[in-house]
Coordinates of C-alpha atoms and ligand atoms in Angstrom, one line a residue:
M37 CA -2.9 19.4 36.7
A38 CA -4.3 17.8 33.3
L39 CA -6.1 20.9 32.6
I40 CA -3.0 23.0 33.0
A41 CA -1.2 20.9 30.5
S42 CA -4.0 21.3 28.1
L43 CA -4.4 24.9 28.0
K44 CA -0.4 25.4 27.8
N45 CA -0.8 23.1 24.6
A46 CA -4.0 25.0 23.2
G47 CA -3.5 25.9 19.4
S48 CA -1.1 23.9 18.5
P49 CA -1.4 20.9 16.6
V50 CA -0.8 17.4 18.3
F51 CA -0.4 14.7 15.6
A52 CA -0.6 10.9 16.4
L53 CA 0.7 8.4 13.7
V54 CA -1.2 5.1 14.4
D55 CA 0.6 1.9 12.9
C56 CA -0.4 -1.5 13.0
N57 CA 2.0 -4.0 14.1
N58 CA 3.5 -6.4 11.5
F59 CA 0.0 -5.9 9.9
Y60 CA 0.0 -8.6 7.3
C61 CA 0.8 -11.1 9.8
S62 CA -1.5 -9.7 12.3
C63 CA -4.4 -10.3 9.6
E64 CA -3.4 -13.8 9.4
R65 CA -3.4 -14.3 13.0
V66 CA -7.0 -13.0 13.6
F67 CA -8.3 -16.0 11.7
R68 CA -6.1 -18.0 13.3
P69 CA -5.7 -17.6 17.0
D70 CA -3.7 -21.0 17.1
L71 CA -0.7 -18.9 15.4
A72 CA -0.9 -16.1 18.4
R73 CA 2.7 -17.3 19.4
R74 CA 4.3 -19.1 16.4
P75 CA 6.4 -17.0 14.3
V76 CA 4.5 -16.0 11.0
V77 CA 6.0 -15.0 7.4
V78 CA 4.2 -13.9 4.6
L79 CA 5.4 -13.9 1.1
S80 CA 5.3 -11.6 -1.7
N81 CA 3.9 -12.2 -4.9
N82 CA 5.0 -15.3 -6.4
D83 CA 6.1 -16.6 -2.9
G84 CA 9.6 -14.9 -3.8
C85 CA 10.7 -13.3 -0.6
V86 CA 9.7 -12.4 3.4
I87 CA 7.8 -9.1 2.7
A88 CA 6.1 -9.5 6.9
R89 CA 7.6 -10.9 9.9
S90 CA 6.0 -11.4 13.3
A91 CA 8.2 -10.1 16.3
E92 CA 8.8 -14.2 16.7
A93 CA 10.2 -14.1 13.1
K94 CA 12.4 -11.1 13.8
A95 CA 13.6 -12.7 16.4
L96 CA 14.6 -16.2 14.6
G97 CA 16.7 -13.8 12.5
I98 CA 14.7 -13.8 9.0
A99 CA 15.3 -10.7 7.6
M100 CA 12.9 -8.7 5.6
G101 CA 13.0 -9.4 2.0
A102 CA 14.9 -12.9 2.7
P103 CA 14.4 -15.5 -0.6
Y104 CA 12.0 -18.0 0.4
F105 CA 13.9 -20.9 -1.2
K106 CA 17.0 -20.2 0.8
F107 CA 15.2 -19.8 4.1
R108 CA 12.7 -22.7 3.5
S109 CA 14.5 -25.4 5.6
R110 CA 15.0 -22.9 8.4
L111 CA 11.4 -21.6 8.8
E112 CA 10.1 -25.4 8.5
R113 CA 13.0 -26.1 11.4
S114 CA 11.4 -23.5 13.8
G115 CA 7.7 -24.2 12.9
T116 CA 6.9 -20.6 11.5
A117 CA 3.8 -20.5 9.4
V118 CA 4.4 -19.0 6.2
F119 CA 1.6 -17.5 3.8
S120 CA 1.4 -16.3 0.6
S121 CA 0.3 -12.8 0.4
N122 CA -3.6 -12.1 0.3
Y123 CA -4.4 -8.7 -0.6
A124 CA -8.2 -9.0 -0.3
L125 CA -7.9 -9.8 3.1
Y126 CA -5.5 -7.0 4.0
G127 CA -7.2 -4.6 2.2
D128 CA -10.7 -5.7 3.9
M129 CA -8.8 -5.3 7.2
S130 CA -7.3 -2.2 6.8
S131 CA -10.5 -0.3 5.7
R132 CA -12.1 -1.8 8.8
V133 CA -9.2 -0.3 10.8
M134 CA -9.2 3.1 9.2
S135 CA -13.1 3.0 10.0
V136 CA -12.4 2.8 13.7
L137 CA -9.9 5.5 13.8
S138 CA -12.3 7.6 12.0
S139 CA -14.5 7.7 15.1
Y140 CA -12.0 9.4 17.1
T141 CA -11.2 12.7 14.8
P142 CA -12.3 14.4 12.0
D143 CA -9.2 15.0 10.5
M144 CA -7.3 11.8 9.5
E145 CA -5.2 11.2 6.7
I146 CA -4.6 7.4 5.5
Y147 CA -1.2 7.5 4.5
S148 CA -0.5 3.7 3.7
I149 CA -2.5 0.2 4.1
D150 CA -1.3 -0.2 7.8
E151 CA -0.6 3.6 8.7
A152 CA -2.8 6.9 9.4
F153 CA -2.1 10.2 10.9
L154 CA -4.3 11.9 13.1
R155 CA -5.0 15.5 14.5
L156 CA -5.8 15.4 18.1
D157 CA -5.5 18.8 19.1
G158 CA -6.7 20.3 22.4
L159 CA -5.9 17.0 24.2
A160 CA -2.5 16.7 26.3
G161 CA -0.8 15.0 29.1
R162 CA -2.9 12.1 30.9
R163 CA -6.1 12.9 28.3
L164 CA -4.1 12.5 25.1
D165 CA -2.6 9.1 26.6
A166 CA -6.0 7.9 27.4
H167 CA -7.3 8.8 24.4
A168 CA -4.7 6.6 22.4
Q169 CA -5.1 3.9 24.5
A170 CA -8.6 3.7 24.2
M171 CA -8.5 4.1 20.2
R172 CA -5.9 1.2 20.7
R173 CA -8.3 -1.1 22.4
Q174 CA -11.3 -0.6 20.5
V175 CA -9.3 -1.3 17.2
R176 CA -8.0 -4.3 18.8
Q177 CA -11.4 -5.6 20.0
W178 CA -13.5 -4.5 16.8
T179 CA -10.8 -5.5 14.3
G180 CA -8.3 -8.0 16.1
I181 CA -5.4 -5.9 15.0
P182 CA -2.7 -4.9 17.2
V183 CA -1.7 -0.9 16.8
S184 CA 0.9 1.3 17.9
V185 CA 0.3 5.3 18.4
G186 CA 3.2 7.7 18.3
I187 CA 2.3 11.4 19.3
G188 CA 4.5 14.3 18.5
I189 CA 3.3 18.1 17.8
T190 CA 4.7 17.7 13.9
K191 CA 4.2 14.7 11.6
T192 CA 7.9 14.0 11.6
L193 CA 7.8 14.1 15.4
A194 CA 4.9 11.5 15.6
K195 CA 7.1 9.2 13.2
V196 CA 10.3 9.1 15.4
A197 CA 7.2 8.7 18.2
S198 CA 5.9 5.8 16.8
R199 CA 9.4 4.1 15.8
V200 CA 10.5 4.5 19.6
C201 CA 6.7 3.0 20.8
K202 CA 7.5 -0.2 18.8
A203 CA 11.2 -0.3 19.9
T204 CA 10.2 0.1 23.7
P205 CA 7.6 -2.5 25.3
A206 CA 7.5 -0.4 28.4
C207 CA 5.5 2.3 26.3
D208 CA 2.2 -0.5 25.8
G209 CA 1.7 0.5 22.7
V210 CA 1.4 4.2 23.2
F211 CA 4.4 6.8 23.1
D212 CA 3.5 10.8 23.5
M213 CA 6.3 12.8 22.9
T214 CA 4.4 16.2 23.4
R215 CA 5.1 15.5 27.3
Y216 CA 8.8 16.3 26.1
R217 CA 8.5 19.3 24.1
D218 CA 9.7 21.7 26.9
S219 CA 12.7 19.9 27.7
A220 CA 15.7 19.8 25.5
P221 CA 17.6 17.3 27.2
A222 CA 14.9 14.9 26.9
M223 CA 14.3 15.6 23.4
D224 CA 18.0 15.7 22.5
R225 CA 18.0 11.8 24.1
I226 CA 15.2 10.5 22.2
L227 CA 16.4 11.9 18.8
D228 CA 20.0 10.8 19.7
S229 CA 18.3 6.9 19.9
V230 CA 16.9 7.4 16.1
P231 CA 19.5 7.0 13.3
V232 CA 19.0 9.3 10.7
E233 CA 18.2 6.9 8.3
D234 CA 15.1 6.1 9.9
V235 CA 13.6 9.5 9.7
W236 CA 10.6 10.0 7.8
G237 CA 11.7 11.2 4.4
V238 CA 15.5 10.8 4.5
G239 CA 16.1 7.5 3.0
R240 CA 19.0 5.7 2.1
R241 CA 19.9 8.6 -0.8
H242 CA 20.1 11.0 2.2
A243 CA 22.0 9.0 4.6
A244 CA 25.0 8.2 2.6
R245 CA 25.8 12.0 2.3
L246 CA 24.6 12.7 5.6
A247 CA 26.9 9.9 6.9
A248 CA 30.0 11.6 5.2
R249 CA 29.3 15.0 6.9
G250 CA 29.5 12.8 10.4
V251 CA 25.7 13.2 10.8
F252 CA 23.9 9.8 12.1
S253 CA 21.3 10.3 14.2
A254 CA 18.2 12.3 13.8
R255 CA 19.6 15.0 16.6
Q256 CA 22.6 15.7 14.4
L257 CA 20.3 16.1 11.6
R258 CA 18.0 18.3 13.6
D259 CA 21.1 20.6 14.6
L260 CA 22.4 21.1 11.3
P261 CA 22.5 24.9 9.5
D262 CA 19.4 25.4 7.2
D263 CA 21.7 26.6 4.1
W264 CA 23.4 23.3 4.0
V265 CA 20.5 21.3 4.4
R266 CA 18.9 23.5 1.7
R267 CA 21.6 22.8 -0.5
H268 CA 22.0 19.5 -0.3
M269 CA 18.7 18.1 0.7
T270 CA 16.3 20.7 -1.0
V271 CA 13.5 22.4 0.5
T272 CA 11.9 19.0 1.1
G273 CA 15.2 18.1 3.5
L274 CA 14.5 21.2 5.2
H275 CA 11.1 21.1 6.1
T276 CA 12.2 17.6 7.7
V277 CA 14.6 19.8 9.8
L278 CA 12.0 21.8 10.8
E279 CA 9.7 19.4 12.0
L280 CA 12.3 17.7 14.1
R281 CA 12.8 21.0 15.7
G282 CA 8.8 21.0 16.4
I283 CA 8.1 23.3 13.8
P284 CA 4.7 21.6 11.6
C285 CA 5.8 22.3 7.9
L286 CA 3.5 19.1 7.0
E287 CA -0.3 19.3 6.9
L288 CA -2.5 16.3 6.8
E289 CA -3.5 15.3 3.0
A290 CA -7.1 15.5 3.4
A291 CA -8.1 13.5 0.3
P292 CA -5.2 11.4 -1.4
A293 CA -3.6 13.1 -4.3
P294 CA -6.0 12.5 -7.3
R295 CA -4.4 9.4 -9.6
R296 CA -2.5 10.1 -12.7
T297 CA -2.5 6.3 -13.8
I298 CA -3.9 3.4 -12.8
V299 CA -1.4 0.3 -13.1
S300 CA -2.3 -3.3 -13.2
S301 CA 0.4 -5.9 -13.8
R302 CA 2.0 -8.5 -12.0
S303 CA 5.1 -11.0 -12.3
F304 CA 3.9 -14.6 -13.7
G305 CA 4.5 -17.4 -11.9
H306 CA 5.8 -19.2 -14.9
P307 CA 7.0 -17.7 -17.8
V308 CA 4.4 -17.3 -20.7
E309 CA 5.3 -18.4 -24.0
E310 CA 2.1 -18.5 -25.6
R311 CA 0.2 -15.3 -27.2
S312 CA -3.0 -16.8 -25.8
D313 CA -1.8 -16.7 -22.3
A314 CA -0.7 -13.2 -22.9
H315 CA -4.0 -11.8 -24.0
E316 CA -5.9 -13.8 -20.9
A317 CA -3.2 -12.0 -18.6
V318 CA -3.8 -8.5 -20.2
A319 CA -7.6 -9.1 -20.4
D320 CA -7.6 -10.2 -16.6
Y321 CA -5.5 -6.8 -15.6
M322 CA -7.4 -4.8 -17.7
T323 CA -11.1 -6.0 -15.8
R324 CA -9.3 -5.3 -12.8
A325 CA -7.7 -1.9 -13.5
A326 CA -11.2 -0.9 -15.2
A327 CA -13.4 -1.8 -12.0
K328 CA -10.8 0.3 -10.1
L329 CA -11.5 3.2 -12.1
R330 CA -15.2 2.8 -11.9
R331 CA -14.7 2.6 -8.4
E332 CA -13.0 6.2 -8.1
S333 CA -15.6 7.5 -10.4
L334 CA -12.8 8.4 -13.1
L335 CA -12.8 7.8 -16.6
A336 CA -9.4 7.2 -18.7
Q337 CA -8.6 8.8 -22.0
S338 CA -5.4 6.8 -22.7
V339 CA -4.8 3.2 -23.0
G340 CA -1.1 1.6 -22.2
V341 CA 0.1 -2.1 -22.7
F342 CA 4.0 -3.2 -21.8
V343 CA 5.6 -6.7 -22.2
R344 CA 9.0 -7.8 -20.7
T345 CA 11.3 -10.9 -20.5
N346 CA 13.1 -11.8 -17.2
A347 CA 16.5 -9.7 -17.1
F348 CA 17.7 -11.8 -14.6
R349 CA 17.6 -14.8 -17.0
Q350 CA 20.9 -14.2 -19.0
E351 CA 20.5 -17.2 -21.0
D352 CA 17.3 -16.0 -22.5
S353 CA 17.1 -13.5 -25.4
Q354 CA 15.4 -10.1 -23.9
Y355 CA 12.6 -8.0 -25.2
A356 CA 10.5 -5.2 -23.6
N357 CA 8.2 -2.7 -25.0
F358 CA 5.4 -0.6 -23.8
V359 CA 3.0 0.8 -26.6
T360 CA 0.0 3.4 -25.7
D361 CA -2.9 4.7 -27.5
T362 CA -5.6 7.4 -27.2
L363 CA -9.3 6.7 -27.0
E364 CA -11.5 8.8 -29.1
R365 CA -13.4 10.0 -25.7
P366 CA -12.5 8.8 -22.6
T367 CA -14.4 5.8 -21.0
D368 CA -14.5 3.3 -18.0
Y369 CA -16.3 0.7 -20.3
T370 CA -14.7 -2.8 -19.7
P371 CA -15.6 -4.0 -23.5
H372 CA -14.2 -1.1 -25.2
L373 CA -10.9 -1.0 -23.1
L374 CA -10.2 -4.9 -23.0
R375 CA -10.4 -4.6 -27.1
R376 CA -8.1 -1.6 -27.2
A377 CA -5.7 -3.5 -24.8
A378 CA -5.8 -6.5 -26.9
A379 CA -5.1 -4.6 -30.3
L380 CA -2.1 -3.0 -28.2
L381 CA -0.7 -6.2 -27.1
D382 CA -0.5 -7.5 -30.6
R383 CA 1.1 -4.9 -32.1
I384 CA 4.0 -5.2 -29.3
Y385 CA 4.2 -8.9 -28.7
R386 CA 7.0 -10.8 -30.6
E387 CA 6.8 -14.6 -30.8
G388 CA 9.8 -16.6 -29.3
F389 CA 10.2 -14.8 -26.1
R390 CA 9.4 -16.0 -22.7
Y391 CA 7.5 -13.4 -21.1
K392 CA 7.6 -12.6 -17.3
K393 CA 5.8 -9.8 -17.0
V394 CA 3.1 -8.2 -18.7
G395 CA 0.5 -4.9 -17.6
V396 CA -1.9 -2.4 -18.3
M397 CA -1.9 1.5 -17.7
L398 CA -4.7 3.7 -17.9
S399 CA -4.1 7.2 -18.3
G400 CA -5.5 10.7 -18.8
L401 CA -7.9 10.3 -16.0
E402 CA -10.6 12.8 -15.3
P403 CA -13.5 12.7 -13.0
K404 CA -16.7 11.0 -14.8
F405 CA -18.9 13.4 -13.2
G406 CA -19.2 17.1 -14.3
R407 CA -16.5 16.3 -17.3
Q408 CA -16.5 18.7 -20.2
G409 CA -18.9 17.2 -23.0
N410 CA -17.0 15.9 -26.0
L411 CA -18.4 16.0 -29.5
L412 CA -19.1 12.2 -29.8
D413 CA -21.0 12.3 -26.7
C414 CA -23.6 14.4 -28.5
L415 CA -24.0 11.6 -31.7
P416 CA -27.7 10.8 -31.7
G417 CA -28.4 7.8 -29.3
E418 CA -24.9 7.8 -27.5
A419 CA -26.1 8.5 -24.5
E420 CA -28.5 6.2 -24.2
K421 CA -25.8 3.6 -25.3
D422 CA -23.7 5.1 -22.2
K423 CA -26.4 4.8 -20.0
A424 CA -26.9 1.2 -21.1
R425 CA -23.2 0.4 -20.5
D426 CA -23.2 2.3 -17.1
A427 CA -26.0 0.2 -16.0
L428 CA -24.1 -3.1 -17.2
M429 CA -20.9 -2.1 -15.3
Q430 CA -22.7 -1.4 -11.9
V431 CA -24.4 -5.3 -12.0
S432 CA -21.2 -6.7 -12.7
D433 CA -19.2 -4.6 -10.0
A434 CA -22.0 -5.2 -7.0
L435 CA -22.1 -9.1 -8.2
N436 CA -18.1 -9.3 -7.9
A437 CA -18.3 -7.1 -4.9
R438 CA -21.1 -9.3 -3.2
Y439 CA -19.7 -12.9 -4.4
G440 CA -16.2 -12.2 -5.0
R441 CA -13.9 -11.0 -7.6
G442 CA -14.4 -13.1 -10.8
T443 CA -17.8 -13.8 -10.3
V444 CA -18.8 -11.9 -13.5
R445 CA -16.1 -12.3 -15.6
Y446 CA -15.3 -11.7 -19.4
A447 CA -14.2 -14.6 -21.5
A448 CA -11.0 -12.9 -22.6
G449 CA -9.7 -13.0 -19.3
G450 CA -9.7 -17.0 -18.9
A451 CA -11.5 -19.5 -17.0
G452 CA -10.1 -19.8 -13.5
E453 CA -8.2 -22.5 -12.6
E454 CA -6.5 -23.3 -16.0
R455 CA -4.7 -20.2 -16.3
R456 CA -1.3 -21.4 -16.7
W457 CA 0.3 -17.8 -16.4
H458 CA -1.7 -17.1 -12.7
M459 CA 0.6 -16.3 -9.9
R460 CA 2.2 -18.7 -7.5
Q461 CA 0.6 -18.8 -4.4
A462 CA 0.7 -21.8 -2.7
F463 CA 0.1 -20.9 0.9
R464 CA -2.6 -18.1 0.6
S465 CA -4.7 -18.1 3.6
P466 CA -8.7 -17.8 2.7
R467 CA -10.1 -14.6 1.9
Y468 CA -12.1 -14.5 5.3
T469 CA -13.4 -11.5 4.9
T470 CA -14.5 -11.0 1.2
T471 CA -15.7 -14.0 -0.3
W472 CA -18.7 -16.0 0.8
E473 CA -16.9 -19.4 0.3
E474 CA -13.9 -18.7 2.3
L475 CA -16.0 -17.2 5.5
A476 CA -14.1 -18.4 8.7
V477 CA -16.5 -21.2 10.1
V478 CA -17.2 -21.3 13.6
G479 CA -17.6 -24.1 15.8
Ligands
MG189 MG1 3.2 -1.3 10.3

């Protein structure tokens, strides 16, 4: 039986979408088993609003994006565990999950911090189900993170399957829609149950236009005439519709698209009114951006700095500015980037404003290796200097990776705790997996 089913499917693609359940909350729970049944929420930068909720928190009616200050007493009364976001932890847990998944297929696309598409061609029926369940169990066992798996013959249908899976406890974490590919009534029923705005790629903008035409479900979208879709939703929308019909239009993105820019910026926990504080923040963000540049073996040709006040504080005078500058030669050397960023900040910084946000941008990115030489590279001694700079950056990156970010830092970035502009993070959990001092202790 299984053999017949797999022969029947031979040659057509099978896409699985693996999605970590309530990812940030699940990461927090891995190291706090006492929270297994308690509601958990995670807050955005500066503890502003709720960006992740455990199933129990959803059941309490805590909405996505709910402002923390409004819900604070309700969260306290219900015994909800509240966390500031801890991206060092989430990023590291994500790469652990992805590395388990990658052992199940050679074809995988990491779609976001908590989602990946996998090609599982050649499997069908019970074998496909068993494969997906084994994957789920292993991710859970090795990382502690619960995932759900949606399977379909296109990426868009895999997304639909994943949504159905999460809404249906009886699925036990896996929903394989390829089983119903030849049953029109079953496909209709499934697609009827999915609101059109929840279809991958539709979004709120298209949903309004679709509603005006009386289209509210994924099935109604699937059955629209092609020319109407092309006219109102462009060729991207047409791909979505074809995919709902089971015609694959979207391939896995093997490697993430090359970056065009690196932006590093945050909103401040408290308004910044001192030039020296703004300089520290710019230096800190540039240090991070440069480290990211080197991790991806890129060089930047252009540096940008931006500043802005808080537009929501109408009683304050408002100012925003952005300036960029081109470097003589592309670089990934932090001290050069810091010097340039500091000069740019001085060009746009104005006294007398309360700044809410500053940030840096690196653009004109190109691969470090195999790039075309620049006339300046040929100046006497320049190659040796480059080598020394590379060695210095490698050592400081390695120390920071091993002992925690900020082990080696630049004096311009300010000295740790006294940084007044720092983000508000009252409830951040330890960086259990990436910082020696914060490892979980057993016993
Ligand atoms: Mg998720």
